[in-house]
PDB file of C-alpha atoms in Angstrom:
ATOM      1  CA  UNK A1077      12.061  -9.776   4.860  1.00 72.00           C
ATOM      2  CA  UNK A1078       9.455 -10.927   7.392  1.00 72.00           C
ATOM      3  CA  UNK A1079       8.777  -7.363   8.499  1.00 76.00           C
ATOM      4  CA  UNK A1080       7.925  -6.534   4.857  1.00 78.00           C
ATOM      5  CA  UNK A1081       5.522  -9.482   4.699  1.00 80.00           C
ATOM      6  CA  UNK A1082       4.000  -8.410   8.013  1.00 82.00           C
ATOM      7  CA  UNK A1083       3.606  -4.836   6.798  1.00 82.00           C
ATOM      8  CA  UNK A1084       1.924  -5.870   3.546  1.00 83.00           C
ATOM      9  CA  UNK A1085      -0.438  -8.247   5.350  1.00 84.00           C
ATOM     10  CA  UNK A1086      -1.216  -5.654   8.020  1.00 87.00           C
ATOM     11  CA  UNK A1087      -1.898  -2.952   5.419  1.00 86.00           C
ATOM     12  CA  UNK A1088      -4.123  -5.339   3.467  1.00 87.00           C
ATOM     13  CA  UNK A1089      -6.083  -6.192   6.603  1.00 89.00           C
ATOM     14  CA  UNK A1090      -6.456  -2.542   7.553  1.00 91.00           C
ATOM     15  CA  UNK A1091      -7.753  -1.818   4.045  1.00 91.00           C
ATOM     16  CA  UNK A1092     -10.914  -3.785   4.859  1.00 92.00           C
ATOM     17  CA  UNK A1093     -11.655  -1.509   7.814  1.00 93.00           C
ATOM     18  CA  UNK A1094     -10.752   1.590   5.808  1.00 93.00           C
ATOM     19  CA  UNK A1095     -13.216   0.531   3.099  1.00 94.00           C
ATOM     20  CA  UNK A1096     -15.921   0.123   5.742  1.00 94.00           C
ATOM     21  CA  UNK A1097     -15.331   3.603   7.186  1.00 93.00           C
ATOM     22  CA  UNK A1098     -15.102   5.178   3.745  1.00 92.00           C
ATOM     23  CA  UNK A1099     -18.411   3.567   2.778  1.00 92.00           C
ATOM     24  CA  UNK A1100     -19.970   4.906   5.974  1.00 91.00           C
ATOM     25  CA  UNK A1101     -19.188   8.464   4.912  1.00 92.00           C
ATOM     26  CA  UNK A1102     -21.007   8.127   1.594  1.00 92.00           C
ATOM     27  CA  UNK A1103     -23.806   5.665   2.363  1.00 92.00           C
ATOM     28  CA  UNK A1104     -24.744   4.599   5.876  1.00 90.00           C
ATOM     29  CA  UNK A1105     -27.502   2.317   4.551  1.00 90.00           C
ATOM     30  CA  UNK A1106     -25.057  -0.372   3.373  1.00 92.00           C
ATOM     31  CA  UNK A1107     -23.109  -0.508   6.626  1.00 91.00           C
ATOM     32  CA  UNK A1108     -25.068  -3.353   8.253  1.00 92.00           C
ATOM     33  CA  UNK A1109     -24.383  -5.519   5.202  1.00 93.00           C
ATOM     34  CA  UNK A1110     -20.692  -4.606   4.995  1.00 92.00           C
ATOM     35  CA  UNK A1111     -19.707  -4.674   8.648  1.00 93.00           C
ATOM     36  CA  UNK A1112     -19.549  -8.411   9.351  1.00 91.00           C
ATOM     37  CA  UNK A1113     -17.671  -9.616   6.256  1.00 91.00           C
ATOM     38  CA  UNK A1114     -15.173  -6.737   6.257  1.00 92.00           C
ATOM     39  CA  UNK A1115     -14.566  -6.960  10.014  1.00 92.00           C
ATOM     40  CA  UNK A1116     -14.001 -10.722   9.815  1.00 90.00           C
ATOM     41  CA  UNK A1117     -11.624 -10.312   6.868  1.00 89.00           C
ATOM     42  CA  UNK A1118      -9.647  -7.716   8.835  1.00 91.00           C
ATOM     43  CA  UNK A1119      -9.512  -9.906  11.958  1.00 91.00           C
ATOM     44  CA  UNK A1120      -8.381 -12.970   9.985  1.00 87.00           C
ATOM     45  CA  UNK A1121      -5.673 -10.862   8.351  1.00 86.00           C
ATOM     46  CA  UNK A1122      -4.506  -9.430  11.683  1.00 89.00           C
ATOM     47  CA  UNK A1123      -4.366 -12.862  13.319  1.00 87.00           C
ATOM     48  CA  UNK A1124      -2.508 -14.316  10.337  1.00 84.00           C
ATOM     49  CA  UNK A1125      -0.067 -11.386  10.377  1.00 82.00           C
ATOM     50  CA  UNK A1126       0.597 -11.904  14.065  1.00 84.00           C
ATOM     51  CA  UNK A1127       1.931 -15.372  13.267  1.00 80.00           C
ATOM     52  CA  UNK A1128       5.081 -13.661  11.928  1.00 76.00           C
ATOM     53  CA  UNK A1129       5.847 -11.885  15.211  1.00 75.00           C
ATOM     54  CA  UNK A1130       8.661 -14.201  16.311  1.00 73.00           C
ATOM     55  CA  UNK A1131      10.403 -14.078  12.932  1.00 73.00           C
ATOM     56  CA  UNK A1132      10.170 -10.268  12.871  1.00 70.00           C
ATOM     57  CA  UNK A1133      11.750  -9.926  16.305  1.00 71.00           C
ATOM     58  CA  UNK A1134      14.978 -11.380  14.878  1.00 75.00           C
ATOM     59  CA  UNK A1135      15.168  -8.791  12.068  1.00 68.00           C
ATOM     60  CA  UNK A1136      16.419  -5.222  11.969  1.00 73.00           C
ATOM     61  CA  UNK A1137      13.989  -3.424   9.636  1.00 60.00           C
ATOM     62  CA  UNK A1138      14.851  -0.154   7.942  1.00 66.00           C
ATOM     63  CA  UNK A1139      12.298   2.561   7.211  1.00 65.00           C
ATOM     64  CA  UNK A1140      12.163   4.688   4.057  1.00 64.00           C
ATOM     65  CA  UNK A1141       9.858   7.716   4.165  1.00 61.00           C
ATOM     66  CA  UNK A1142       8.354   9.571   1.196  1.00 62.00           C
ATOM     67  CA  UNK A1143       6.113  12.597   0.797  1.00 63.00           C
ATOM     68  CA  UNK A1144       2.447  11.983   1.649  1.00 58.00           C
ATOM     69  CA  UNK A1145       1.471  15.016  -0.483  1.00 63.00           C
ATOM     70  CA  UNK A1146       2.154  13.534  -3.898  1.00 64.00           C
ATOM     71  CA  UNK A1147       0.050  15.231  -6.610  1.00 67.00           C
ATOM     72  CA  UNK A1148       0.265  12.195  -8.913  1.00 71.00           C
ATOM     73  CA  UNK A1149      -1.549  10.040  -6.360  1.00 62.00           C
ATOM     74  CA  UNK A1150      -4.388  12.560  -6.034  1.00 66.00           C
ATOM     75  CA  UNK A1151      -4.694  12.936  -9.802  1.00 71.00           C
ATOM     76  CA  UNK A1152      -4.751   9.165 -10.290  1.00 70.00           C
ATOM     77  CA  UNK A1153      -7.504   8.870  -7.670  1.00 62.00           C
ATOM     78  CA  UNK A1154      -9.671  11.530  -9.340  1.00 70.00           C
ATOM     79  CA  UNK A1155      -9.240   9.991 -12.779  1.00 76.00           C
ATOM     80  CA  UNK A1156     -10.048   6.475 -11.563  1.00 68.00           C
ATOM     81  CA  UNK A1157     -13.052   7.755  -9.630  1.00 66.00           C
ATOM     82  CA  UNK A1158     -14.420   9.568 -12.675  1.00 73.00           C
ATOM     83  CA  UNK A1159     -13.730   6.614 -14.965  1.00 76.00           C
ATOM     84  CA  UNK A1160     -15.356   4.061 -12.647  1.00 69.00           C
ATOM     85  CA  UNK A1161     -18.456   6.251 -12.135  1.00 68.00           C
ATOM     86  CA  UNK A1162     -18.762   6.838 -15.872  1.00 75.00           C
ATOM     87  CA  UNK A1163     -18.306   3.181 -16.779  1.00 72.00           C
ATOM     88  CA  UNK A1164     -20.746   1.920 -14.162  1.00 65.00           C
ATOM     89  CA  UNK A1165     -23.450   4.411 -15.074  1.00 67.00           C
ATOM     90  CA  UNK A1166     -22.954   4.088 -18.832  1.00 72.00           C
ATOM     91  CA  UNK A1167     -22.725   0.304 -18.982  1.00 67.00           C
ATOM     92  CA  UNK A1168     -25.556  -0.167 -16.502  1.00 64.00           C
ATOM     93  CA  UNK A1169     -27.876   1.673 -18.893  1.00 68.00           C
ATOM     94  CA  UNK A1170     -27.074  -0.605 -21.842  1.00 64.00           C
ATOM     95  CA  UNK A1171     -26.517  -3.903 -20.099  1.00 61.00           C
ATOM     96  CA  UNK A1172     -27.632  -4.853 -16.612  1.00 66.00           C
ATOM     97  CA  UNK A1173     -26.630  -3.949 -13.089  1.00 68.00           C
ATOM     98  CA  UNK A1174     -24.369  -7.011 -13.018  1.00 73.00           C
ATOM     99  CA  UNK A1175     -21.771  -5.094 -15.047  1.00 80.00           C
ATOM    100  CA  UNK A1176     -20.873  -3.567 -11.679  1.00 84.00           C
ATOM    101  CA  UNK A1177     -19.026  -6.743 -10.633  1.00 88.00           C
ATOM    102  CA  UNK A1178     -16.365  -6.881 -13.377  1.00 86.00           C
ATOM    103  CA  UNK A1179     -15.817  -3.125 -13.122  1.00 84.00           C
ATOM    104  CA  UNK A1180     -15.429  -3.414  -9.338  1.00 89.00           C
ATOM    105  CA  UNK A1181     -12.950  -6.259  -9.746  1.00 89.00           C
ATOM    106  CA  UNK A1182     -10.841  -4.481 -12.367  1.00 85.00           C
ATOM    107  CA  UNK A1183     -10.851  -1.151 -10.527  1.00 85.00           C
ATOM    108  CA  UNK A1184     -10.133  -2.896  -7.217  1.00 88.00           C
ATOM    109  CA  UNK A1185      -6.931  -4.297  -8.687  1.00 85.00           C
ATOM    110  CA  UNK A1186      -5.613  -0.735  -8.888  1.00 82.00           C
ATOM    111  CA  UNK A1187      -7.406   1.504  -6.373  1.00 82.00           C
ATOM    112  CA  UNK A1188      -9.861   0.872  -3.535  1.00 88.00           C
ATOM    113  CA  UNK A1189     -10.962   4.345  -2.495  1.00 86.00           C
ATOM    114  CA  UNK A1190     -12.339   5.361  -5.898  1.00 83.00           C
ATOM    115  CA  UNK A1191     -14.392   2.205  -6.397  1.00 87.00           C
ATOM    116  CA  UNK A1192     -15.636   2.227  -2.793  1.00 92.00           C
ATOM    117  CA  UNK A1193     -16.910   5.790  -3.118  1.00 90.00           C
ATOM    118  CA  UNK A1194     -18.408   5.097  -6.566  1.00 87.00           C
ATOM    119  CA  UNK A1195     -20.301   1.993  -5.497  1.00 90.00           C
ATOM    120  CA  UNK A1196     -21.405   3.455  -2.160  1.00 92.00           C
ATOM    121  CA  UNK A1197     -22.804   6.468  -3.987  1.00 90.00           C
ATOM    122  CA  UNK A1198     -24.532   4.354  -6.639  1.00 87.00           C
ATOM    123  CA  UNK A1199     -26.199   2.318  -3.898  1.00 89.00           C
ATOM    124  CA  UNK A1200     -28.031   5.448  -2.813  1.00 89.00           C
ATOM    125  CA  UNK A1201     -30.004   5.626  -6.035  1.00 86.00           C
ATOM    126  CA  UNK A1202     -29.392   3.123  -8.784  1.00 83.00           C
ATOM    127  CA  UNK A1203     -28.165  -0.279  -7.540  1.00 86.00           C
ATOM    128  CA  UNK A1204     -29.413  -2.495  -4.702  1.00 90.00           C
ATOM    129  CA  UNK A1205     -27.518  -2.351  -1.400  1.00 89.00           C
ATOM    130  CA  UNK A1206     -26.719  -6.077  -1.495  1.00 90.00           C
ATOM    131  CA  UNK A1207     -25.185  -5.757  -4.932  1.00 91.00           C
ATOM    132  CA  UNK A1208     -23.126  -2.773  -3.776  1.00 92.00           C
ATOM    133  CA  UNK A1209     -21.781  -4.723  -0.797  1.00 93.00           C
ATOM    134  CA  UNK A1210     -20.831  -7.705  -2.940  1.00 93.00           C
ATOM    135  CA  UNK A1211     -19.092  -5.401  -5.412  1.00 93.00           C
ATOM    136  CA  UNK A1212     -17.154  -3.634  -2.640  1.00 94.00           C
ATOM    137  CA  UNK A1213     -16.034  -6.954  -1.143  1.00 92.00           C
ATOM    138  CA  UNK A1214     -15.082  -8.231  -4.614  1.00 92.00           C
ATOM    139  CA  UNK A1215     -13.029  -5.069  -5.237  1.00 93.00           C
ATOM    140  CA  UNK A1216     -11.339  -5.531  -1.837  1.00 92.00           C
ATOM    141  CA  UNK A1217     -10.364  -9.085  -2.692  1.00 90.00           C
ATOM    142  CA  UNK A1218      -9.114  -7.982  -6.113  1.00 91.00           C
ATOM    143  CA  UNK A1219      -6.955  -5.390  -4.367  1.00 90.00           C
ATOM    144  CA  UNK A1220      -5.570  -8.087  -2.074  1.00 88.00           C
ATOM    145  CA  UNK A1221      -4.827 -10.231  -5.124  1.00 87.00           C
ATOM    146  CA  UNK A1222      -2.934  -7.354  -6.738  1.00 84.00           C
ATOM    147  CA  UNK A1223      -0.815  -6.960  -3.578  1.00 85.00           C
ATOM    148  CA  UNK A1224       0.050 -10.642  -3.744  1.00 85.00           C
ATOM    149  CA  UNK A1225       0.972 -10.337  -7.438  1.00 83.00           C
ATOM    150  CA  UNK A1226       3.131  -7.282  -6.717  1.00 79.00           C
ATOM    151  CA  UNK A1227       4.895  -9.150  -3.911  1.00 81.00           C
ATOM    152  CA  UNK A1228       5.675 -11.937  -6.340  1.00 82.00           C
ATOM    153  CA  UNK A1229       6.758  -9.573  -9.122  1.00 80.00           C
ATOM    154  CA  UNK A1230       8.703  -7.012  -7.080  1.00 77.00           C
ATOM    155  CA  UNK A1231       9.639  -9.190  -4.132  1.00 77.00           C
ATOM    156  CA  UNK A1232      10.383 -12.868  -4.357  1.00 80.00           C
ATOM    157  CA  UNK A1233       8.666 -16.201  -4.730  1.00 86.00           C
ATOM    158  CA  UNK A1234       9.221 -16.843  -1.010  1.00 86.00           C
ATOM    159  CA  UNK A1235       7.609 -13.524  -0.068  1.00 83.00           C
ATOM    160  CA  UNK A1236       4.633 -14.260  -2.308  1.00 85.00           C
ATOM    161  CA  UNK A1237       4.361 -17.711  -0.764  1.00 87.00           C
ATOM    162  CA  UNK A1238       4.165 -16.300   2.775  1.00 83.00           C
ATOM    163  CA  UNK A1239       1.634 -13.657   1.732  1.00 84.00           C
ATOM    164  CA  UNK A1240      -0.305 -16.249  -0.227  1.00 84.00           C
ATOM    165  CA  UNK A1241      -0.857 -18.270   2.949  1.00 83.00           C
ATOM    166  CA  UNK A1242      -2.237 -15.224   4.750  1.00 81.00           C
ATOM    167  CA  UNK A1243      -4.384 -14.125   1.814  1.00 83.00           C
ATOM    168  CA  UNK A1244      -5.652 -17.652   1.265  1.00 82.00           C
ATOM    169  CA  UNK A1245      -7.091 -17.591   4.787  1.00 81.00           C
ATOM    170  CA  UNK A1246      -9.098 -14.504   3.754  1.00 79.00           C
ATOM    171  CA  UNK A1247     -10.373 -16.172   0.616  1.00 78.00           C
ATOM    172  CA  UNK A1248     -11.366 -19.347   2.452  1.00 79.00           C
ATOM    173  CA  UNK A1249     -13.568 -17.279   4.763  1.00 77.00           C
ATOM    174  CA  UNK A1250     -15.635 -16.062   1.825  1.00 69.00           C
ATOM    175  CA  UNK A1251     -16.097 -19.477   0.247  1.00 63.00           C
TER     176      UNK A1251
END
C-alpha cells in the first residue's frame, strides 16, 4: 500500500524533471523560466515521498511488468499531440493567446509529453515564453491532479488521502 503511494508520488515528482528536459529538446529559450519552478516542485515531491520510507520498509511489494512497446500508447500520444497543436493554433487565431491555458489544463489531465512539446514549439514563434512556461506548469499540475483522482477512483480513499498530502505541498509552493 505505502509502496504504491511512494511510487505514484515519486513518478509524479520525476514528471516535473522530465517535462523540463523534454522542453529543452524543443525550445531552449524557455528553460531559464521553467527550471526553478519545476525543480522546486520535483524536490518538494521527492522530500514528501521520502516521508513514507519507514512505512515502506515494513511492506513486501510485488512487481508486475508489462511491455514498454505498446502501440496504443504511441498512437494515443500522436493523436493528442496533433489535437493539442491544432486546437491551440486554431483557437488562438479566433480568440486570444489565453486559450492556451484551458487547453494546457485539459490536455495535461491526460498526457504531459504531447502538451509539453506543443507548447514548447509554439513558444518558438507564436506565444510568449512566459505564457508557455505558465501553461506547461499548469498542465503539469493538472496531470498531478489526475493522478490523485485516479488513486481515489482505482485505489482507496486512504491512498488518495496520503497522496493528497504530498500533492498539496506542491500546490502550496505555487500559491
